[in-house]
Short mmCIF file of C-alpha atoms in Angstrom, two decimals:
data_model
loop_
_atom_site.label_atom_id
_atom_site.label_comp_id
_atom_site.label_asym_id
_atom_site.label_seq_id
_atom_site.Cartn_x
_atom_site.Cartn_y
_atom_site.Cartn_z
CA MET D 1 164.47 -177.38 -309.05
CA LYS D 2 165.13 -177.93 -305.36
CA THR D 3 166.53 -175.12 -303.27
CA PRO D 4 169.90 -176.06 -301.73
CA VAL D 5 169.71 -176.86 -298.01
CA GLY D 6 172.38 -174.28 -297.25
CA LEU D 7 170.34 -171.49 -298.83
CA VAL D 8 167.25 -172.55 -296.90
CA THR D 9 169.20 -172.61 -293.65
CA ALA D 10 170.71 -169.19 -294.33
CA ALA D 11 167.36 -167.71 -295.28
CA LEU D 12 165.77 -169.17 -292.14
CA ALA D 13 168.56 -167.73 -289.99
CA VAL D 14 168.06 -164.28 -291.52
CA ALA D 15 164.31 -164.53 -290.97
CA ILE D 16 164.81 -165.49 -287.32
CA LEU D 17 167.28 -162.65 -286.84
CA LEU D 18 164.84 -160.15 -288.36
CA ALA D 19 162.01 -161.50 -286.21
CA VAL D 20 164.09 -161.25 -283.02
CA SER D 21 165.21 -157.74 -283.95
CA PHE D 22 161.59 -156.77 -284.56
CA LEU D 23 160.51 -158.20 -281.20
CA ILE D 24 163.27 -156.35 -279.35
CA ALA D 25 162.41 -153.10 -281.10
CA THR D 26 158.72 -153.65 -280.50
CA SER D 27 159.23 -154.43 -276.82
CA THR D 28 161.28 -151.25 -276.46
CA ARG D 29 158.88 -149.08 -278.42
CA GLY D 30 156.00 -150.80 -276.67
CA GLN D 31 156.81 -148.72 -273.63
CA GLU D 32 156.11 -145.62 -275.73
CA GLN D 33 152.88 -146.53 -277.44
CA ALA D 34 149.67 -144.79 -278.33
CA PHE D 35 146.24 -145.48 -276.87
CA GLY D 36 142.91 -144.10 -278.03
CA SER D 37 140.83 -141.72 -275.91
CA SER D 38 138.13 -139.05 -276.15
CA ALA D 39 140.94 -136.47 -276.26
CA GLY D 40 142.74 -138.15 -279.14
CA GLU D 41 145.64 -140.58 -279.10
CA LEU D 42 147.63 -140.78 -275.90
CA ASP D 43 151.38 -141.18 -275.79
CA VAL D 44 152.20 -143.42 -272.82
CA ARG D 45 155.90 -143.25 -272.11
CA THR D 46 157.94 -145.19 -269.58
CA ILE D 47 160.08 -142.69 -267.69
CA ALA D 48 161.56 -145.06 -265.11
CA ARG D 49 161.31 -148.75 -264.32
CA GLY D 50 162.60 -151.27 -261.80
CA LEU D 51 160.79 -149.87 -258.74
CA ALA D 52 159.52 -152.38 -256.16
CA ASN D 53 155.75 -151.87 -255.83
CA PRO D 54 155.86 -148.07 -256.02
CA TRP D 55 152.97 -146.63 -254.01
CA ALA D 56 152.99 -142.84 -254.22
CA LEU D 57 154.46 -140.05 -256.30
CA ALA D 58 154.90 -136.39 -255.34
CA PHE D 59 156.42 -133.63 -257.46
CA LEU D 60 159.13 -131.36 -256.10
CA PRO D 61 159.35 -127.70 -257.23
CA ASP D 62 162.26 -128.52 -259.55
CA GLY D 63 160.18 -131.11 -261.41
CA LYS D 64 161.79 -134.16 -259.86
CA MET D 65 159.59 -136.70 -258.10
CA LEU D 66 159.59 -138.37 -254.73
CA VAL D 67 158.50 -141.98 -255.14
CA THR D 68 157.80 -144.41 -252.30
CA GLU D 69 158.30 -148.15 -252.63
CA ARG D 70 156.13 -150.29 -250.38
CA PRO D 71 159.05 -152.37 -249.01
CA GLY D 72 160.24 -149.20 -247.24
CA ARG D 73 162.31 -147.14 -249.64
CA MET D 74 161.88 -143.57 -250.83
CA ARG D 75 163.69 -142.36 -253.94
CA ILE D 76 164.05 -139.26 -256.09
CA VAL D 77 163.28 -139.82 -259.77
CA THR D 78 164.07 -137.28 -262.47
CA THR D 79 161.91 -136.64 -265.51
CA GLU D 80 164.71 -138.22 -267.55
CA GLY D 81 164.30 -141.45 -265.59
CA GLN D 82 167.29 -141.30 -263.27
CA ILE D 83 166.52 -143.09 -260.00
CA SER D 84 168.41 -142.13 -256.86
CA PRO D 85 169.61 -144.60 -254.25
CA PRO D 86 167.15 -145.01 -251.37
CA LEU D 87 167.02 -141.91 -249.19
CA LYS D 88 168.56 -142.38 -245.77
CA GLY D 89 166.56 -141.58 -242.64
CA VAL D 90 163.29 -143.29 -243.59
CA PRO D 91 161.88 -144.96 -240.45
CA GLU D 92 161.55 -148.72 -240.29
CA VAL D 93 158.24 -149.82 -241.81
CA TRP D 94 156.29 -153.06 -241.53
CA ALA D 95 156.18 -154.27 -245.12
CA SER D 96 153.73 -157.11 -244.66
CA GLY D 97 150.47 -157.79 -246.48
CA GLN D 98 149.19 -154.44 -247.72
CA GLY D 99 151.42 -152.51 -245.34
CA GLY D 100 154.71 -150.76 -245.93
CA LEU D 101 155.84 -147.28 -246.95
CA LEU D 102 152.75 -145.70 -248.45
CA ASP D 103 151.79 -142.12 -249.29
CA VAL D 104 154.02 -139.05 -249.54
CA VAL D 105 153.14 -135.38 -250.14
CA VAL D 106 155.18 -132.20 -250.38
CA ASP D 107 154.33 -129.24 -248.15
CA LYS D 108 152.84 -126.23 -249.94
CA ALA D 109 155.72 -124.14 -248.60
CA PHE D 110 158.37 -126.71 -249.54
CA ALA D 111 160.51 -124.15 -251.34
CA GLN D 112 160.99 -122.42 -247.97
CA ASN D 113 160.82 -125.27 -245.45
CA LYS D 114 161.82 -128.45 -247.39
CA THR D 115 159.08 -130.31 -245.50
CA ILE D 116 157.43 -133.51 -246.66
CA TYR D 117 154.79 -135.72 -245.01
CA PHE D 118 154.54 -139.46 -245.41
CA CYS D 119 152.66 -142.37 -243.88
CA TYR D 120 153.51 -146.00 -243.37
CA ALA D 121 152.59 -149.20 -241.57
CA GLU D 122 154.34 -149.31 -238.22
CA ARG D 123 154.66 -152.57 -236.33
CA THR D 124 153.78 -152.62 -232.66
CA ASP D 125 152.95 -155.34 -230.17
CA GLY D 126 150.53 -157.72 -231.84
CA GLY D 127 150.09 -156.01 -235.21
CA GLY D 128 150.42 -152.84 -237.23
CA ARG D 129 148.98 -149.34 -237.37
CA THR D 130 149.13 -146.36 -239.68
CA THR D 131 151.69 -143.75 -238.68
CA VAL D 132 152.28 -140.29 -240.15
CA ALA D 133 155.65 -138.51 -240.09
CA ARG D 134 157.13 -135.27 -241.30
CA ALA D 135 160.71 -134.59 -242.31
CA GLN D 136 162.98 -132.17 -244.13
CA LEU D 137 164.21 -133.44 -247.48
CA ASN D 138 167.97 -133.03 -247.84
CA ASP D 139 168.20 -134.02 -251.49
CA GLY D 140 171.80 -132.90 -251.74
CA SER D 141 172.82 -135.50 -249.16
CA GLY D 142 170.21 -138.04 -250.20
CA ARG D 143 168.49 -138.22 -246.85
CA LEU D 144 165.61 -137.16 -244.66
CA ASP D 145 166.48 -134.90 -241.72
CA ASP D 146 164.56 -134.05 -238.57
CA VAL D 147 162.12 -136.94 -238.96
CA LYS D 148 159.24 -136.63 -236.48
CA ILE D 149 156.21 -138.85 -236.00
CA ILE D 150 153.19 -136.55 -235.82
CA PHE D 151 150.35 -139.09 -235.60
CA ARG D 152 149.78 -142.73 -234.68
CA GLN D 153 146.49 -144.47 -235.35
CA GLN D 154 144.76 -145.72 -232.20
CA GLY D 155 142.45 -148.73 -232.06
CA PRO D 156 142.56 -152.48 -232.72
CA LEU D 157 145.68 -153.39 -234.70
CA SER D 158 145.96 -154.66 -238.26
CA SER D 159 147.32 -158.09 -239.16
CA GLY D 160 148.49 -156.60 -242.47
CA ASN D 161 145.45 -155.22 -244.30
CA HIS D 162 143.49 -152.01 -244.83
CA TYR D 163 145.87 -149.32 -243.65
CA GLY D 164 144.33 -146.74 -245.97
CA CYS D 165 147.00 -144.07 -245.68
CA ARG D 166 146.52 -141.23 -248.13
CA ILE D 167 147.37 -137.61 -247.29
CA ALA D 168 146.08 -134.32 -248.74
CA GLN D 169 147.06 -130.83 -247.60
CA ALA D 170 144.36 -128.16 -247.60
CA GLU D 171 144.94 -124.52 -248.49
CA ASP D 172 145.14 -123.62 -244.80
CA GLY D 173 148.08 -126.01 -244.39
CA ASN D 174 146.22 -128.61 -242.35
CA LEU D 175 146.46 -132.26 -243.34
CA PHE D 176 143.66 -134.69 -244.12
CA VAL D 177 144.76 -138.30 -243.61
CA ALA D 178 142.73 -141.38 -244.59
CA LEU D 179 142.89 -144.37 -242.25
CA GLY D 180 141.67 -147.88 -243.04
CA ASP D 181 139.46 -150.15 -240.94
CA HIS D 182 142.10 -152.93 -240.60
CA PHE D 183 139.77 -155.39 -242.39
CA THR D 184 138.94 -157.70 -239.46
CA HIS D 185 137.71 -154.78 -237.34
CA ARG D 186 135.27 -153.25 -239.82
CA ASP D 187 132.59 -152.44 -237.22
CA GLN D 188 135.06 -150.05 -235.59
CA ALA D 189 134.57 -147.66 -238.52
CA GLN D 190 131.39 -146.55 -236.70
CA ASN D 191 133.17 -146.13 -233.33
CA LEU D 192 134.31 -142.54 -232.76
CA GLY D 193 136.47 -143.73 -229.88
CA ASN D 194 139.26 -144.88 -232.23
CA HIS D 195 140.80 -143.98 -235.59
CA LEU D 196 139.82 -147.05 -237.63
CA GLY D 197 137.90 -146.28 -240.82
CA LYS D 198 138.24 -142.54 -240.28
CA LEU D 199 139.38 -139.47 -242.17
CA ILE D 200 141.30 -137.27 -239.76
CA ARG D 201 142.37 -133.62 -239.86
CA ILE D 202 145.58 -132.59 -238.13
CA ALA D 203 147.91 -129.60 -238.17
CA PRO D 204 151.37 -130.00 -239.74
CA ASP D 205 152.82 -130.66 -236.29
CA GLY D 206 150.18 -133.28 -235.50
CA SER D 207 148.10 -131.15 -233.16
CA VAL D 208 144.33 -130.83 -233.48
CA PRO D 209 143.28 -127.70 -235.43
CA SER D 210 140.36 -125.62 -234.29
CA GLY D 211 137.08 -126.52 -235.93
CA ASN D 212 137.35 -130.31 -235.86
CA PRO D 213 133.79 -131.61 -235.40
CA PHE D 214 134.34 -134.01 -232.50
CA ALA D 215 136.97 -132.09 -230.52
CA GLY D 216 135.99 -131.75 -226.87
CA ARG D 217 133.86 -134.90 -226.77
CA THR D 218 134.96 -137.52 -224.26
CA ASP D 219 133.67 -140.37 -226.44
CA ALA D 220 135.46 -139.36 -229.65
CA LYS D 221 138.98 -138.85 -230.95
CA PRO D 222 139.50 -135.13 -231.61
CA GLU D 223 141.37 -135.71 -234.87
CA ILE D 224 138.34 -137.28 -236.61
CA TRP D 225 136.81 -135.31 -239.49
CA SER D 226 134.56 -138.03 -240.98
CA TYR D 227 133.92 -141.72 -240.32
CA GLY D 228 132.34 -144.88 -241.69
CA HIS D 229 135.10 -145.52 -244.24
CA ARG D 230 136.49 -148.89 -245.29
CA ASN D 231 139.86 -148.71 -247.03
CA VAL D 232 140.56 -145.31 -248.56
CA GLN D 233 143.08 -145.52 -251.41
CA ALA D 234 142.77 -142.03 -252.88
CA LEU D 235 142.43 -138.57 -251.37
CA ALA D 236 142.65 -135.12 -252.94
CA ILE D 237 141.41 -131.57 -252.50
CA ASN D 238 139.00 -130.48 -255.22
CA PRO D 239 140.53 -127.20 -256.52
CA ALA D 240 137.10 -125.95 -257.63
CA SER D 241 135.70 -125.99 -254.09
CA GLY D 242 138.51 -126.69 -251.62
CA ASP D 243 136.67 -129.78 -250.36
CA PRO D 244 138.38 -133.11 -249.74
CA TRP D 245 137.26 -136.01 -251.93
CA GLU D 246 138.17 -139.61 -251.32
CA ILE D 247 137.91 -142.94 -253.13
CA GLU D 248 137.74 -146.17 -251.16
CA HIS D 249 137.63 -149.88 -251.83
CA GLY D 250 134.46 -151.81 -251.20
CA PRO D 251 134.53 -155.57 -250.63
CA ARG D 252 133.11 -157.50 -253.64
CA GLY D 253 131.50 -154.46 -255.22
CA GLY D 254 130.86 -151.06 -253.76
CA ASP D 255 134.05 -149.08 -254.42
CA GLU D 256 133.06 -145.47 -253.72
CA VAL D 257 133.81 -141.87 -254.66
CA ASN D 258 132.86 -139.57 -251.79
CA LEU D 259 132.74 -135.83 -251.24
CA ILE D 260 133.82 -135.50 -247.62
CA GLY D 261 131.76 -133.32 -245.30
CA LYS D 262 132.71 -132.23 -241.80
CA GLY D 263 131.47 -134.73 -239.20
CA LYS D 264 129.66 -136.90 -241.75
CA ASN D 265 129.13 -140.67 -241.53
CA TYR D 266 129.81 -142.58 -244.77
CA GLY D 267 128.12 -145.74 -243.60
CA TRP D 268 130.64 -148.57 -243.67
CA PRO D 269 129.81 -151.32 -242.85
CA VAL D 270 126.14 -150.52 -242.16
CA ILE D 271 125.31 -149.46 -245.72
CA GLY D 272 126.98 -150.15 -249.04
CA HIS D 273 126.69 -151.82 -252.43
CA GLY D 274 128.93 -154.86 -252.07
CA ILE D 275 128.98 -158.31 -250.49
CA ASP D 276 131.61 -160.12 -248.45
CA TYR D 277 134.35 -162.11 -250.19
CA SER D 278 132.58 -165.28 -249.07
CA GLY D 279 129.39 -164.11 -250.74
CA ALA D 280 127.77 -163.33 -247.40
CA LYS D 281 125.68 -160.22 -246.83
CA ILE D 282 127.43 -157.34 -245.01
CA HIS D 283 125.14 -154.33 -245.09
CA ASP D 284 121.75 -153.61 -243.55
CA ALA D 285 120.79 -151.68 -246.69
CA THR D 286 122.19 -149.42 -249.41
CA ALA D 287 120.95 -146.26 -247.67
CA LYS D 288 120.07 -145.14 -244.17
CA ASP D 289 119.14 -141.86 -242.50
CA GLY D 290 122.19 -140.02 -241.17
CA MET D 291 124.60 -141.76 -243.56
CA GLU D 292 126.02 -140.27 -246.74
CA GLN D 293 125.62 -141.66 -250.24
CA PRO D 294 128.62 -141.91 -252.59
CA LEU D 295 128.83 -139.69 -255.65
CA LYS D 296 129.64 -142.85 -257.60
CA TYR D 297 130.14 -146.53 -256.88
CA TRP D 298 131.41 -149.49 -258.88
CA VAL D 299 129.86 -152.95 -259.01
CA PRO D 300 131.84 -155.06 -259.71
CA SER D 301 134.85 -153.54 -258.00
CA ILE D 302 137.73 -152.05 -259.98
CA ALA D 303 139.91 -151.44 -256.89
CA PRO D 304 140.58 -147.72 -257.56
CA SER D 305 143.81 -146.18 -256.30
CA GLY D 306 145.27 -142.68 -256.46
CA MET D 307 143.41 -139.66 -257.80
CA ALA D 308 143.95 -136.29 -259.42
CA PHE D 309 141.66 -133.44 -260.41
CA TYR D 310 142.88 -132.32 -263.83
CA THR D 311 143.56 -128.59 -264.27
CA GLY D 312 146.32 -128.66 -266.90
CA LYS D 313 146.51 -127.38 -270.46
CA LEU D 314 147.74 -130.47 -272.30
CA PHE D 315 144.23 -131.95 -272.31
CA PRO D 316 141.83 -128.98 -272.60
CA LYS D 317 138.88 -131.34 -273.23
CA TRP D 318 139.55 -133.00 -269.88
CA ASN D 319 139.85 -129.89 -267.75
CA GLY D 320 137.90 -130.43 -264.55
CA SER D 321 137.89 -134.22 -264.86
CA LEU D 322 138.75 -136.54 -261.99
CA PHE D 323 141.22 -139.35 -262.71
CA THR D 324 141.83 -142.49 -260.70
CA GLY D 325 143.87 -145.62 -261.32
CA ALA D 326 142.55 -149.14 -260.95
CA LEU D 327 144.36 -152.13 -259.51
CA ARG D 328 141.97 -154.99 -260.12
CA GLY D 329 140.62 -153.19 -263.18
CA ALA D 330 144.14 -152.52 -264.54
CA MET D 331 143.33 -149.19 -266.18
CA LEU D 332 143.08 -145.42 -265.83
CA VAL D 333 139.56 -144.08 -265.25
CA ARG D 334 138.36 -140.57 -266.11
CA LEU D 335 135.24 -139.25 -264.42
CA THR D 336 133.43 -136.25 -265.91
CA LEU D 337 132.13 -133.86 -263.27
CA ASN D 338 129.34 -131.32 -263.26
CA GLY D 339 129.86 -129.55 -259.97
CA ASN D 340 129.75 -132.33 -257.41
CA ALA D 341 127.98 -134.79 -259.70
CA VAL D 342 129.77 -137.56 -261.61
CA THR D 343 128.12 -137.52 -265.03
CA SER D 344 130.12 -140.07 -267.05
CA GLU D 345 133.07 -142.47 -266.97
CA GLU D 346 135.77 -143.19 -269.53
CA ARG D 347 138.04 -146.22 -269.19
CA LEU D 348 141.54 -145.67 -270.55
CA LEU D 349 144.75 -147.67 -271.10
CA GLN D 350 143.01 -151.01 -270.69
CA ASN D 351 145.36 -152.61 -273.21
CA LEU D 352 148.30 -151.59 -271.03
CA HIS D 353 147.34 -154.44 -268.64
CA GLU D 354 148.95 -152.73 -265.66
CA ARG D 355 147.73 -152.19 -262.10
CA ILE D 356 147.71 -148.40 -261.68
CA ARG D 357 148.59 -147.47 -258.08
CA ASP D 358 148.87 -143.68 -258.21
CA VAL D 359 147.83 -140.81 -260.48
CA ARG D 360 149.18 -137.27 -260.30
CA GLN D 361 149.10 -134.23 -262.55
CA GLY D 362 152.62 -133.09 -263.32
CA PRO D 363 153.82 -129.50 -263.58
CA ASP D 364 154.00 -130.09 -267.35
CA GLY D 365 150.26 -130.79 -267.49
CA ALA D 366 150.78 -134.49 -268.24
CA LEU D 367 149.29 -137.31 -266.19
CA TRP D 368 151.89 -139.30 -264.30
CA LEU D 369 151.17 -142.84 -263.16
CA LEU D 370 152.78 -145.54 -261.03
CA THR D 371 152.31 -149.19 -261.92
CA ASP D 372 152.06 -151.63 -259.04
CA SER D 373 154.41 -154.57 -259.56
CA SER D 374 157.80 -155.83 -258.44
CA ASN D 375 159.16 -154.13 -261.57
CA GLY D 376 157.03 -151.00 -261.22
CA ARG D 377 157.19 -148.12 -263.66
CA VAL D 378 156.71 -144.37 -263.73
CA LEU D 379 154.58 -143.52 -266.77
CA ARG D 380 153.92 -140.18 -268.42
CA VAL D 381 150.65 -139.79 -270.32
CA ALA D 382 150.42 -136.94 -272.83
CA PRO D 383 148.78 -136.28 -276.20
CA VAL D 384 150.52 -137.83 -279.19
CA ALA D 385 152.60 -135.13 -280.86
CA LYS D 386 151.21 -134.03 -284.22
#
């Protein structure tokens, strides 16, 4: 007996409707899915979306977040996912190539002084440079007040690449700032007479603190703390020691994790583990007297970005681990540490297929991530509830 055409059509319509409903539900729930890990299943939840290439995230004392968007906007995002209009008072940035509004950090005494620090690509005659500013956050009025530029990078200008631009505040209140080599001027990373490819140390007002290793030398910039860096994309203070650590991009291979020492030379471009994008040789060798070795390097490159030392209670198995995102690698990476040694690596969230731009530990002990796209998201990573 043949099934009537009308019944077939109706059944097909119901099937299509159920399939579409399933896809919609799946795509919604897909933003709150579980991923395996050494600490058990991870709940990865989308808190906010629709951000244009978000670059940095910083938590305020009330639990809200400051988020920068590379085109030049700074917003406040709540843990419920509410996104504020762009804050007024942000200086004009040069959003070209890899440049734009980049890192932001909250002063340790923010509850008293409302001070934040941020860095961005500033256009000047013939190119761009990394600039650092401070301001008072007036969240009630949705603006930045008393914005002051406290540092401008000096040296050959960038055509749009390798600004670096990560900030970390030490316990003494001074700021470490990572500055890129501007890509086409890589040899300048070895020149102490400018700020390219350097990690600098400045006071909150931009002055040079006592104890900087090259202060007083006529052939060196007094702000320099270390040199021989390429394109630093992550910077944090290790809470176990108080030392700054950084993670920088290599060319084709040779991304590095470095423990930063006062006055040390990290070798770029003289030593390293990568090759040029053309396939040409860059380095003299992988090691040389007077130049530091990385704690870890990646070949091939994963393009790491953002970092956080984990000290929370949500993931007790991961206490003391170092986390970094990956852009090219599209994942979250956990590094196990034994003192200053990297002993193992775990690659997480690979099935998420997202470029991870920043990683921070939240006040709730969760890991908070930014995805780098024109429809960027704020993600919260926590254990799956049992």
